[in-house]
Amino acid sequence: MLSSTQSPCSHLFNSISSLHSNFKALRHIIRSQTRRLHNQDPQSLSNAFYNHYNFPSQHNPNSLLSSVITSISLCSSIPICRLIHSRIIKCLNYNDGFIGDRLVSLYARLGCIKDAHHLFDEIPNKDLVSWNSIISVFSQKGEVSLSLNTFYRMRHEYEMKPNEITLISLIPACEILVGAYLHGFALKNGLSSEIKVSNSLINMYGKFGDLNTASRLFDTIKSPNLVSWNSIINIQIQNGLIDKGIFYFNSMRRAEIYPDQATIVTILHGCADIGVGELVDAFHSNILCSGLDKNTPILTALLTVYSKSGRLNNSCQLFKEMKNRDTIAWTAMLAGYAIHGYGKHAINHFNLMIQKRIKPDHVTFTHLLSACSHSGLVNEGQHFFNIMSSVYGIEPRLDHYSCMVDLFGRSGRLNDARVLIDKMPMEPNSGVWGALLNGCKVYNNIELGEQVARKLFETNPSDSRNYIMLSSMYSKAGRWGDFSKVRGLMKSKNLVRIAGCSFIEHERKIYRFVVSDKSHVDFARIYDKLDEVMRKIREVGYVGNREFVLHDVDEEVKDDLVGEHSEKLAIAFGLLVCNENIPIVIMKNLRTCGDCHNMAKFVSRVEKRVIVIRDTRRFHRFVDGLCSCGDYW
């Protein structure tokens, strides 16, 4: 193609001003041409392309080059791309990687990886920019083997020396072993001191859970920049180490590096995952002091944290105060209503969203259907599912079908759920089958449950939750032989049941409880309080439900097991340490069991306390013996 020493870039800059006046017309021509592609034969398409693009002849290469660059940047279809390519070959002195690199990137952007590869090989005078460009293209498209092969050819066949751009293009797409090799290459070739390379390596190690290496690498950076701090904070949060993430956040501020949107949003997402409350208040104050209180993504993340911390009123207030509410913000507020079980509120919110001419997306409908499912609004859910495509042009995805199956399953319409699955235009995934299995468990339909469980064992054999759900159905029915077979199958596959944990925040610390937990320093006081509370609620009618103990053991042992579930211990602790004027907020890593749900209702009435339990599906707000879910969960 063109040699870099003959690059006509100077002519390109001279033509920018004349190009600007034709930009809008050119964009309109490209878009209209793309819409008509399927209605024209190739010859008429070619003629129209040359006439409408009005490419200058090869006698005016400066203007032609400007038109070609603009056409490449705006092109959105493969046929147009090929026509641009043919015009370049016909009209330009095709020796310069400048145009070749852009055309290679265009082919890759449109998904034509082979064409991009072949075209790259045809460029005769490839410089370092060309090699870095193609490596970056392959990496971004997930073609890791092609990226590494090109890296090898660059070094050994063409004796081209990689630079920091080469490495930061390769590292994000690599597995940890290859990434470690590139780390060694950087050290050997004096590139490890480049902060962009270090930042890429930190992210790579963090992505694969090697936090020790990532932290040591971070400590070697003499002057970490904002990207460095964001990277080390992000990998801590992604790996569930919110305390470590906050430690780095405070260290960053002491180093007088001020947080940006990425920093705050990352921290807030971490807070949302564990549902801390007092910590969120501190970050809210920090946002106000930093002048970031007008930043829509940050406020949206804060809204979500308040919602997931059981403070829906704070979410609503924050949403009302937001000035520039986009689709994501509206959807976040709708999601808050959904997980708190306020289906009617979610529908009203959606209708207001439409009145404000805010266009919903597929995520909006996922939360809307989920809200209907959690509130038993079957007719409303069916209505919104039916108009998704016809009114809003959003084709239902797997998540939407999963919500609908869950909606039917929760309301006992298991046959309707099965029919919907059979009519799905795509293969159902484990989320869809899992929603139906849950419905079978709720309504004790063991026959259908066995069929669905077999599907789940085939599609997702390593998920222990499916085996647990089927075994609990057998346990409830007293079929201990079948129960033992399922547990034996789990054991043969080396599957371990996820231990139920409950978390509660007190004085900015997170306390964790498991069943029959005696690890807390004040466990004796906690158990005394639990015994006292259990005695009180039995006096007003509470009876323990032993069916939630999945063991064939004596009834007395069952009473002990169900009576020491992690939620009950967390509630007892909350009664001891939490101010009477604020709710006791508990987070559960699994779905709360029916007996703990019933116990919390009684405790809220006897102790005159508001108790909020967030499990993996939704929030339960217990006030004066009633739950916000209406016992529908």
Tab-separated table of C-alpha atoms in Angstrom, residues 169-619:
chain	number	residue	atom	x	y	z
A	169	SER	CA	-3.210	-4.185	23.517
A	170	LEU	CA	-2.351	-7.813	24.291
A	171	ILE	CA	-2.583	-8.083	28.079
A	172	PRO	CA	-6.347	-7.499	28.596
A	173	ALA	CA	-7.256	-10.443	26.330
A	174	CYS	CA	-4.780	-12.957	27.792
A	175	GLU	CA	-5.149	-15.787	30.249
A	176	ILE	CA	-3.029	-15.496	33.371
A	177	LEU	CA	-0.171	-17.729	32.139
A	178	VAL	CA	0.274	-15.744	28.946
A	179	GLY	CA	-0.168	-12.532	30.907
A	180	ALA	CA	2.613	-13.612	33.280
A	181	TYR	CA	4.832	-14.291	30.246
A	182	LEU	CA	4.107	-10.779	28.949
A	183	HIS	CA	4.895	-9.455	32.431
A	184	GLY	CA	8.289	-11.153	32.207
A	185	PHE	CA	8.787	-9.792	28.684
A	186	ALA	CA	8.060	-6.287	29.970
A	187	LEU	CA	10.604	-6.664	32.796
A	188	LYS	CA	13.267	-8.015	30.438
A	189	ASN	CA	12.771	-5.268	27.858
A	190	GLY	CA	12.490	-2.319	30.200
A	191	LEU	CA	8.764	-1.760	29.658
A	192	SER	CA	7.591	-2.602	33.176
A	193	SER	CA	8.212	0.968	34.320
A	194	GLU	CA	5.594	2.209	31.868
A	195	ILE	CA	2.607	2.935	34.086
A	196	LYS	CA	0.075	1.913	31.420
A	197	VAL	CA	1.682	-1.528	31.223
A	198	SER	CA	1.608	-1.868	35.026
A	199	ASN	CA	-2.050	-0.834	35.130
A	200	SER	CA	-2.940	-3.444	32.486
A	201	LEU	CA	-1.084	-6.157	34.385
A	202	ILE	CA	-2.814	-5.206	37.662
A	203	ASN	CA	-6.198	-5.572	35.977
A	204	MET	CA	-5.177	-8.879	34.394
A	205	TYR	CA	-3.985	-10.427	37.678
A	206	GLY	CA	-7.059	-9.113	39.474
A	207	LYS	CA	-9.388	-10.559	36.861
A	208	PHE	CA	-8.034	-14.036	37.607
A	209	GLY	CA	-8.058	-13.575	41.376
A	210	ASP	CA	-4.299	-13.240	41.917
A	211	LEU	CA	-4.682	-10.264	44.222
A	212	ASN	CA	-1.325	-10.727	45.949
A	213	THR	CA	0.614	-10.301	42.712
A	214	ALA	CA	-1.618	-7.396	41.679
A	215	SER	CA	-1.044	-5.655	45.030
A	216	ARG	CA	2.727	-6.216	44.922
A	217	LEU	CA	2.828	-4.839	41.395
A	218	PHE	CA	0.828	-1.804	42.471
A	219	ASP	CA	3.276	-1.193	45.332
A	220	THR	CA	6.179	-1.031	42.836
A	221	ILE	CA	4.640	1.945	41.022
A	222	LYS	CA	6.468	5.044	42.235
A	223	SER	CA	3.686	7.514	41.465
A	224	PRO	CA	0.364	5.718	40.858
A	225	ASN	CA	-2.021	7.752	38.742
A	226	LEU	CA	-5.814	7.795	38.968
A	227	VAL	CA	-6.076	4.800	36.615
A	228	SER	CA	-3.703	2.834	38.866
A	229	TRP	CA	-5.776	3.573	41.967
A	230	ASN	CA	-9.033	2.787	40.173
A	231	SER	CA	-7.581	-0.515	38.960
A	232	ILE	CA	-6.458	-1.718	42.400
A	233	ILE	CA	-9.734	-0.587	43.980
A	234	ASN	CA	-11.799	-2.241	41.262
A	235	ILE	CA	-10.153	-5.650	41.530
A	236	GLN	CA	-10.632	-5.668	45.317
A	237	ILE	CA	-14.328	-4.898	44.916
A	238	GLN	CA	-14.773	-7.449	42.120
A	239	ASN	CA	-13.313	-10.143	44.349
A	240	GLY	CA	-15.635	-9.249	47.230
A	241	LEU	CA	-13.055	-7.450	49.373
A	242	ILE	CA	-14.991	-4.269	50.040
A	243	ASP	CA	-12.919	-3.464	53.149
A	244	LYS	CA	-9.682	-3.669	51.149
A	245	GLY	CA	-11.212	-1.556	48.388
A	246	ILE	CA	-12.140	1.129	50.913
A	247	PHE	CA	-8.618	0.944	52.373
A	248	TYR	CA	-7.131	1.751	48.965
A	249	PHE	CA	-9.745	4.449	48.436
A	250	ASN	CA	-8.702	6.184	51.662
A	251	SER	CA	-5.029	5.755	50.750
A	252	MET	CA	-5.707	7.361	47.386
A	253	ARG	CA	-7.268	10.390	49.041
A	254	ARG	CA	-4.320	10.695	51.447
A	255	ALA	CA	-2.066	10.705	48.383
A	256	GLU	CA	-4.129	13.683	47.155
A	257	ILE	CA	-5.457	11.809	44.130
A	258	TYR	CA	-9.064	12.855	43.791
A	259	PRO	CA	-11.669	10.232	42.815
A	260	ASP	CA	-13.560	10.403	39.561
A	261	GLN	CA	-16.793	8.828	38.379
A	262	ALA	CA	-15.198	5.392	37.907
A	263	THR	CA	-13.824	5.375	41.463
A	264	ILE	CA	-17.079	6.295	43.154
A	265	VAL	CA	-19.277	4.041	41.014
A	266	THR	CA	-16.969	1.060	41.677
A	267	ILE	CA	-17.057	1.609	45.441
A	268	LEU	CA	-20.829	2.074	45.425
A	269	HIS	CA	-21.369	-1.130	43.471
A	270	GLY	CA	-19.334	-2.942	46.110
A	271	CYS	CA	-21.478	-1.434	48.858
A	272	ALA	CA	-24.619	-2.491	46.977
A	273	ASP	CA	-23.446	-6.109	46.874
A	274	ILE	CA	-23.214	-6.352	50.673
A	275	GLY	CA	-25.969	-3.868	51.485
A	276	VAL	CA	-24.095	-1.702	53.980
A	277	GLY	CA	-25.948	1.363	55.198
A	278	GLU	CA	-23.746	3.549	57.404
A	279	LEU	CA	-20.894	3.313	54.920
A	280	VAL	CA	-23.160	4.522	52.115
A	281	ASP	CA	-24.051	7.628	54.124
A	282	ALA	CA	-20.342	8.400	54.403
A	283	PHE	CA	-19.871	8.062	50.645
A	284	HIS	CA	-22.933	10.196	50.018
A	285	SER	CA	-21.290	12.949	52.049
A	286	ASN	CA	-18.065	12.469	50.106
A	287	ILE	CA	-19.952	12.819	46.824
A	288	LEU	CA	-21.473	16.093	47.987
A	289	CYS	CA	-18.120	17.454	49.166
A	290	SER	CA	-16.414	16.418	45.908
A	291	GLY	CA	-18.906	18.279	43.748
A	292	LEU	CA	-20.039	15.056	42.071
A	293	ASP	CA	-23.656	15.394	43.174
A	294	LYS	CA	-24.738	16.364	39.645
A	295	ASN	CA	-23.157	13.286	38.055
A	296	THR	CA	-26.012	11.056	36.842
A	297	PRO	CA	-24.104	7.698	36.790
A	298	ILE	CA	-22.851	8.305	40.347
A	299	LEU	CA	-26.284	9.280	41.631
A	300	THR	CA	-27.794	6.251	39.886
A	301	ALA	CA	-25.279	3.967	41.605
A	302	LEU	CA	-26.016	5.652	44.937
A	303	LEU	CA	-29.746	5.191	44.352
A	304	THR	CA	-29.158	1.476	43.755
A	305	VAL	CA	-27.090	1.133	46.928
A	306	TYR	CA	-29.777	2.746	49.056
A	307	SER	CA	-32.349	0.451	47.497
A	308	LYS	CA	-30.259	-2.682	48.061
A	309	SER	CA	-29.585	-1.566	51.628
A	310	GLY	CA	-33.306	-1.666	52.381
A	311	ARG	CA	-33.717	2.114	52.315
A	312	LEU	CA	-36.164	2.530	49.466
A	313	ASN	CA	-37.361	5.905	50.801
A	314	ASN	CA	-33.837	7.287	50.366
A	315	SER	CA	-33.784	5.954	46.816
A	316	CYS	CA	-37.073	7.640	46.006
A	317	GLN	CA	-35.933	10.956	47.476
A	318	LEU	CA	-32.647	10.848	45.593
A	319	PHE	CA	-34.438	10.014	42.345
A	320	LYS	CA	-36.767	12.999	42.761
A	321	GLU	CA	-33.782	15.304	43.302
A	322	MET	CA	-31.917	14.135	40.191
A	323	LYS	CA	-31.922	16.731	37.419
A	324	ASN	CA	-30.843	14.677	34.402
A	325	ARG	CA	-32.550	11.313	34.731
A	326	ASP	CA	-31.719	8.988	31.847
A	327	THR	CA	-33.071	5.528	31.000
A	328	ILE	CA	-30.561	3.884	33.360
A	329	ALA	CA	-31.671	6.057	36.287
A	330	TRP	CA	-35.357	5.399	35.627
A	331	THR	CA	-34.665	1.682	35.327
A	332	ALA	CA	-32.626	1.668	38.565
A	333	MET	CA	-35.573	3.180	40.446
A	334	LEU	CA	-37.928	0.644	38.879
A	335	ALA	CA	-35.534	-2.145	39.948
A	336	GLY	CA	-35.730	-0.815	43.508
A	337	TYR	CA	-39.499	-1.149	43.521
A	338	ALA	CA	-39.163	-4.645	42.041
A	339	ILE	CA	-36.799	-6.100	44.651
A	340	HIS	CA	-38.858	-4.598	47.456
A	341	GLY	CA	-41.997	-6.245	46.113
A	342	TYR	CA	-43.858	-3.046	45.189
A	343	GLY	CA	-45.283	-4.254	41.897
A	344	LYS	CA	-47.964	-1.569	41.583
A	345	HIS	CA	-45.413	1.154	42.281
A	346	ALA	CA	-43.157	-0.319	39.601
A	347	ILE	CA	-45.983	-0.245	37.047
A	348	ASN	CA	-46.887	3.347	37.917
A	349	HIS	CA	-43.236	4.301	37.653
A	350	PHE	CA	-43.014	2.665	34.221
A	351	ASN	CA	-46.115	4.496	33.003
A	352	LEU	CA	-44.659	7.807	34.213
A	353	MET	CA	-41.439	6.963	32.438
A	354	ILE	CA	-43.330	6.563	29.167
A	355	GLN	CA	-45.227	9.804	29.753
A	356	LYS	CA	-41.868	11.581	30.147
A	357	ARG	CA	-40.827	10.125	26.772
A	358	ILE	CA	-37.996	8.104	28.306
A	359	LYS	CA	-37.413	5.105	26.071
A	360	PRO	CA	-37.295	1.794	27.985
A	361	ASP	CA	-34.739	-0.857	27.098
A	362	HIS	CA	-34.568	-4.621	27.609
A	363	VAL	CA	-33.238	-4.150	31.179
A	364	THR	CA	-36.253	-1.985	32.027
A	365	PHE	CA	-38.614	-4.764	30.989
A	366	THR	CA	-36.626	-7.372	32.908
A	367	HIS	CA	-37.168	-5.463	36.151
A	368	LEU	CA	-40.781	-4.646	35.274
A	369	LEU	CA	-41.621	-8.314	34.691
A	370	SER	CA	-39.714	-9.241	37.847
A	371	ALA	CA	-41.800	-6.720	39.809
A	372	CYS	CA	-44.982	-8.314	38.477
A	373	SER	CA	-43.655	-11.752	39.382
A	374	HIS	CA	-42.784	-10.783	42.966
A	375	SER	CA	-46.217	-9.244	43.479
A	376	GLY	CA	-48.341	-11.923	41.814
A	377	LEU	CA	-49.506	-9.544	39.062
A	378	VAL	CA	-49.988	-12.230	36.428
A	379	ASN	CA	-52.295	-10.346	34.042
A	380	GLU	CA	-50.161	-7.220	34.187
A	381	GLY	CA	-47.013	-9.241	33.561
A	382	GLN	CA	-48.551	-10.944	30.539
A	383	HIS	CA	-49.642	-7.573	29.172
A	384	PHE	CA	-46.170	-6.053	29.373
A	385	PHE	CA	-44.571	-9.175	27.949
A	386	ASN	CA	-46.937	-9.070	24.966
A	387	ILE	CA	-46.359	-5.381	24.140
A	388	MET	CA	-42.574	-5.448	24.470
A	389	SER	CA	-42.080	-6.210	20.814
A	390	SER	CA	-45.239	-4.801	19.220
A	391	VAL	CA	-45.165	-1.392	20.944
A	392	TYR	CA	-41.548	-0.831	21.992
A	393	GLY	CA	-39.671	-2.920	19.435
A	394	ILE	CA	-37.828	-4.959	22.081
A	395	GLU	CA	-37.688	-8.672	21.306
A	396	PRO	CA	-37.947	-10.825	24.454
A	397	ARG	CA	-34.665	-12.303	25.633
A	398	LEU	CA	-33.892	-15.209	27.931
A	399	ASP	CA	-34.176	-12.988	31.004
A	400	HIS	CA	-37.702	-11.963	30.033
A	401	TYR	CA	-38.784	-15.565	29.463
A	402	SER	CA	-37.246	-16.490	32.823
A	403	CYS	CA	-39.322	-13.768	34.510
A	404	MET	CA	-42.491	-14.994	32.832
A	405	VAL	CA	-41.835	-18.605	33.802
A	406	ASP	CA	-41.210	-17.405	37.351
A	407	LEU	CA	-44.447	-15.378	37.227
A	408	PHE	CA	-46.475	-18.415	36.142
A	409	GLY	CA	-44.644	-20.736	38.528
A	410	ARG	CA	-45.190	-18.542	41.597
A	411	SER	CA	-48.915	-18.299	40.831
A	412	GLY	CA	-49.256	-22.063	40.443
A	413	ARG	CA	-49.735	-22.047	36.663
A	414	LEU	CA	-47.029	-24.621	36.065
A	415	ASN	CA	-48.558	-25.953	32.834
A	416	ASP	CA	-48.639	-22.437	31.369
A	417	ALA	CA	-44.989	-22.037	32.320
A	418	ARG	CA	-44.080	-25.297	30.581
A	419	VAL	CA	-46.026	-24.335	27.444
A	420	LEU	CA	-44.228	-20.987	27.319
A	421	ILE	CA	-40.861	-22.750	27.524
A	422	ASP	CA	-41.832	-25.060	24.658
A	423	LYS	CA	-42.734	-22.045	22.512
A	424	MET	CA	-39.531	-20.106	23.179
A	425	PRO	CA	-37.693	-19.125	19.972
A	426	MET	CA	-34.359	-19.877	21.649
A	427	GLU	CA	-32.991	-22.733	23.729
A	428	PRO	CA	-34.005	-22.265	27.405
A	429	ASN	CA	-31.095	-21.809	29.785
A	430	SER	CA	-30.645	-22.813	33.407
A	431	GLY	CA	-32.326	-19.590	34.583
A	432	VAL	CA	-35.543	-20.507	32.771
A	433	TRP	CA	-35.576	-24.113	33.970
A	434	GLY	CA	-34.595	-23.011	37.484
A	435	ALA	CA	-37.597	-20.670	37.653
A	436	LEU	CA	-39.899	-23.582	36.766
A	437	LEU	CA	-38.215	-25.884	39.284
A	438	ASN	CA	-38.808	-23.305	41.986
A	439	GLY	CA	-42.497	-23.239	41.092
A	440	CYS	CA	-42.605	-27.035	41.300
A	441	LYS	CA	-41.026	-26.840	44.756
A	442	VAL	CA	-43.503	-24.230	46.009
A	443	TYR	CA	-46.506	-26.241	44.802
A	444	ASN	CA	-44.947	-29.649	45.535
A	445	ASN	CA	-45.280	-30.943	41.956
A	446	ILE	CA	-42.638	-33.653	42.240
A	447	GLU	CA	-43.402	-35.301	38.884
A	448	LEU	CA	-42.786	-32.151	36.854
A	449	GLY	CA	-40.000	-31.153	39.229
A	450	GLU	CA	-38.106	-34.363	38.440
A	451	GLN	CA	-38.375	-33.682	34.690
A	452	VAL	CA	-37.135	-30.128	35.093
A	453	ALA	CA	-34.334	-31.177	37.455
A	454	ARG	CA	-33.055	-33.661	34.852
A	455	LYS	CA	-32.908	-30.810	32.333
A	456	LEU	CA	-30.938	-28.716	34.806
A	457	PHE	CA	-28.562	-31.565	35.604
A	458	GLU	CA	-27.829	-31.762	31.860
A	459	THR	CA	-27.494	-28.024	31.150
A	460	ASN	CA	-25.706	-27.033	34.364
A	461	PRO	CA	-24.423	-30.159	36.157
A	462	SER	CA	-22.121	-28.235	38.509
A	463	ASP	CA	-24.779	-26.027	40.140
A	464	SER	CA	-25.465	-27.490	43.561
A	465	ARG	CA	-28.634	-25.409	44.016
A	466	ASN	CA	-30.613	-27.584	41.607
A	467	TYR	CA	-29.766	-30.762	43.509
A	468	ILE	CA	-30.621	-29.048	46.804
A	469	MET	CA	-33.998	-27.934	45.470
A	470	LEU	CA	-34.962	-31.424	44.259
A	471	SER	CA	-33.736	-33.050	47.470
A	472	SER	CA	-35.770	-30.582	49.542
A	473	MET	CA	-38.877	-31.608	47.578
A	474	TYR	CA	-38.161	-35.246	48.419
A	475	SER	CA	-37.492	-34.297	52.054
A	476	LYS	CA	-40.800	-32.454	52.318
A	477	ALA	CA	-42.604	-35.490	50.881
A	478	GLY	CA	-40.770	-37.857	53.230
A	479	ARG	CA	-39.116	-39.690	50.340
A	480	TRP	CA	-35.812	-40.194	52.128
A	481	GLY	CA	-34.566	-42.845	49.713
A	482	ASP	CA	-34.808	-40.450	46.777
A	483	PHE	CA	-33.376	-37.725	48.992
A	484	SER	CA	-30.301	-39.865	49.665
A	485	LYS	CA	-29.877	-40.652	45.951
A	486	VAL	CA	-29.760	-36.973	45.039
A	487	ARG	CA	-27.312	-36.215	47.842
A	488	GLY	CA	-25.226	-39.198	46.713
A	489	LEU	CA	-25.208	-37.796	43.178
A	490	MET	CA	-23.977	-34.482	44.550
A	491	LYS	CA	-21.220	-36.242	46.450
A	492	SER	CA	-20.109	-38.194	43.369
A	493	LYS	CA	-19.765	-34.895	41.486
A	494	ASN	CA	-17.870	-33.281	44.381
A	495	LEU	CA	-20.553	-30.619	44.710
A	496	VAL	CA	-20.758	-28.792	48.014
A	497	ARG	CA	-23.850	-27.062	49.298
A	498	ILE	CA	-23.339	-23.334	49.703
A	499	ALA	CA	-23.454	-22.512	53.400
A	500	GLY	CA	-26.196	-20.098	54.357
A	501	CYS	CA	-24.824	-16.854	55.803
A	502	SER	CA	-26.526	-13.784	57.204
A	503	PHE	CA	-24.824	-10.405	57.490
A	504	ILE	CA	-25.687	-7.426	59.658
A	505	GLU	CA	-23.938	-4.062	59.940
A	506	HIS	CA	-23.161	-2.420	63.254
A	507	GLU	CA	-20.892	0.573	63.825
A	508	ARG	CA	-19.510	0.307	60.273
A	509	LYS	CA	-18.534	-3.344	60.719
A	510	ILE	CA	-20.139	-6.321	58.995
A	511	TYR	CA	-20.942	-9.283	61.248
A	512	ARG	CA	-21.425	-12.710	59.668
A	513	PHE	CA	-23.522	-15.561	61.079
A	514	VAL	CA	-23.950	-19.169	59.950
A	515	VAL	CA	-26.239	-21.881	61.307
A	516	SER	CA	-25.511	-22.728	64.978
A	517	ASP	CA	-22.725	-20.116	64.933
A	518	LYS	CA	-20.742	-19.681	68.162
A	519	SER	CA	-17.797	-17.749	66.731
A	520	HIS	CA	-18.984	-14.311	67.880
A	521	VAL	CA	-17.320	-13.001	71.021
A	522	ASP	CA	-20.768	-12.401	72.584
A	523	PHE	CA	-22.367	-15.624	71.366
A	524	ALA	CA	-23.670	-16.441	74.852
A	525	ARG	CA	-25.643	-13.167	75.025
A	526	ILE	CA	-26.887	-13.702	71.481
A	527	TYR	CA	-28.205	-17.202	72.256
A	528	ASP	CA	-29.791	-15.997	75.493
A	529	LYS	CA	-31.585	-13.263	73.537
A	530	LEU	CA	-32.671	-15.762	70.885
A	531	ASP	CA	-34.079	-18.108	73.545
A	532	GLU	CA	-35.940	-15.192	75.116
A	533	VAL	CA	-37.427	-14.103	71.778
A	534	MET	CA	-38.380	-17.639	70.761
A	535	ARG	CA	-40.190	-18.107	74.071
A	536	LYS	CA	-42.139	-14.872	73.554
A	537	ILE	CA	-43.286	-15.660	70.018
A	538	ARG	CA	-44.314	-19.217	70.931
A	539	GLU	CA	-46.599	-17.730	73.550
A	540	VAL	CA	-48.437	-15.772	70.831
A	541	GLY	CA	-48.791	-18.649	68.376
A	542	TYR	CA	-45.491	-19.282	66.586
A	543	VAL	CA	-44.842	-22.944	65.742
A	544	GLY	CA	-41.511	-24.004	64.186
A	545	ASN	CA	-41.741	-25.561	60.709
A	546	ARG	CA	-39.463	-28.602	60.608
A	547	GLU	CA	-39.888	-29.261	56.883
A	548	PHE	CA	-37.061	-26.820	56.181
A	549	VAL	CA	-34.535	-29.174	57.806
A	550	LEU	CA	-33.227	-31.443	55.045
A	551	HIS	CA	-32.235	-34.337	57.323
A	552	ASP	CA	-33.939	-37.564	58.373
A	553	VAL	CA	-33.300	-37.002	62.083
A	554	ASP	CA	-35.292	-36.918	65.310
A	555	GLU	CA	-37.874	-34.165	65.691
A	556	GLU	CA	-36.015	-32.706	68.677
A	557	VAL	CA	-32.845	-32.399	66.608
A	558	LYS	CA	-34.857	-30.783	63.812
A	559	ASP	CA	-36.123	-28.178	66.263
A	560	ASP	CA	-32.543	-27.351	67.248
A	561	LEU	CA	-31.372	-27.078	63.636
A	562	VAL	CA	-34.205	-24.896	62.402
A	563	GLY	CA	-34.084	-22.805	65.569
A	564	GLU	CA	-30.460	-21.773	64.992
A	565	HIS	CA	-30.603	-20.672	61.350
A	566	SER	CA	-28.308	-17.761	60.539
A	567	GLU	CA	-31.203	-15.280	60.102
A	568	LYS	CA	-32.453	-15.995	63.622
A	569	LEU	CA	-29.005	-15.420	65.129
A	570	ALA	CA	-28.622	-12.170	63.170
A	571	ILE	CA	-32.043	-10.984	64.365
A	572	ALA	CA	-31.113	-11.725	67.977
A	573	PHE	CA	-27.851	-9.808	67.563
A	574	GLY	CA	-29.712	-6.907	65.947
A	575	LEU	CA	-32.148	-6.744	68.861
A	576	LEU	CA	-29.186	-6.461	71.217
A	577	VAL	CA	-27.169	-3.767	69.444
A	578	CYS	CA	-29.385	-1.804	67.029
A	579	ASN	CA	-31.130	1.411	68.027
A	580	GLU	CA	-34.857	0.874	68.533
A	581	ASN	CA	-35.686	3.721	66.153
A	582	ILE	CA	-34.004	2.192	63.102
A	583	PRO	CA	-34.797	-1.040	61.226
A	584	ILE	CA	-32.763	-4.180	61.763
A	585	VAL	CA	-31.368	-4.870	58.277
A	586	ILE	CA	-30.056	-8.359	57.488
A	587	MET	CA	-28.526	-9.656	54.252
A	588	LYS	CA	-28.767	-13.363	53.366
A	589	ASN	CA	-26.604	-15.037	50.716
A	590	LEU	CA	-29.340	-17.600	49.949
A	591	ARG	CA	-33.093	-17.482	49.802
A	592	THR	CA	-34.569	-17.157	53.291
A	593	CYS	CA	-36.477	-20.220	54.456
A	594	GLY	CA	-40.169	-20.238	55.281
A	595	ASP	CA	-39.637	-20.804	58.997
A	596	CYS	CA	-37.251	-17.828	59.365
A	597	HIS	CA	-39.721	-15.736	57.371
A	598	ASN	CA	-42.519	-16.721	59.755
A	599	MET	CA	-40.338	-16.165	62.811
A	600	ALA	CA	-39.403	-12.628	61.645
A	601	LYS	CA	-43.089	-11.720	61.311
A	602	PHE	CA	-43.762	-12.762	64.898
A	603	VAL	CA	-40.672	-10.986	66.229
A	604	SER	CA	-41.623	-7.727	64.505
A	605	ARG	CA	-44.977	-7.849	66.301
A	606	VAL	CA	-43.759	-8.926	69.729
A	607	GLU	CA	-40.679	-6.676	69.868
A	608	LYS	CA	-42.319	-3.731	68.048
A	609	ARG	CA	-39.350	-3.552	65.654
A	610	VAL	CA	-39.003	-3.165	61.888
A	611	ILE	CA	-36.967	-6.029	60.458
A	612	VAL	CA	-35.681	-6.067	56.877
A	613	ILE	CA	-34.230	-9.231	55.340
A	614	ARG	CA	-32.699	-9.104	51.872
A	615	ASP	CA	-32.168	-12.534	50.332
A	616	THR	CA	-31.008	-13.415	46.830
A	617	ARG	CA	-34.410	-12.688	45.318
A	618	ARG	CA	-35.921	-9.706	47.110
A	619	PHE	CA	-36.451	-7.686	50.272
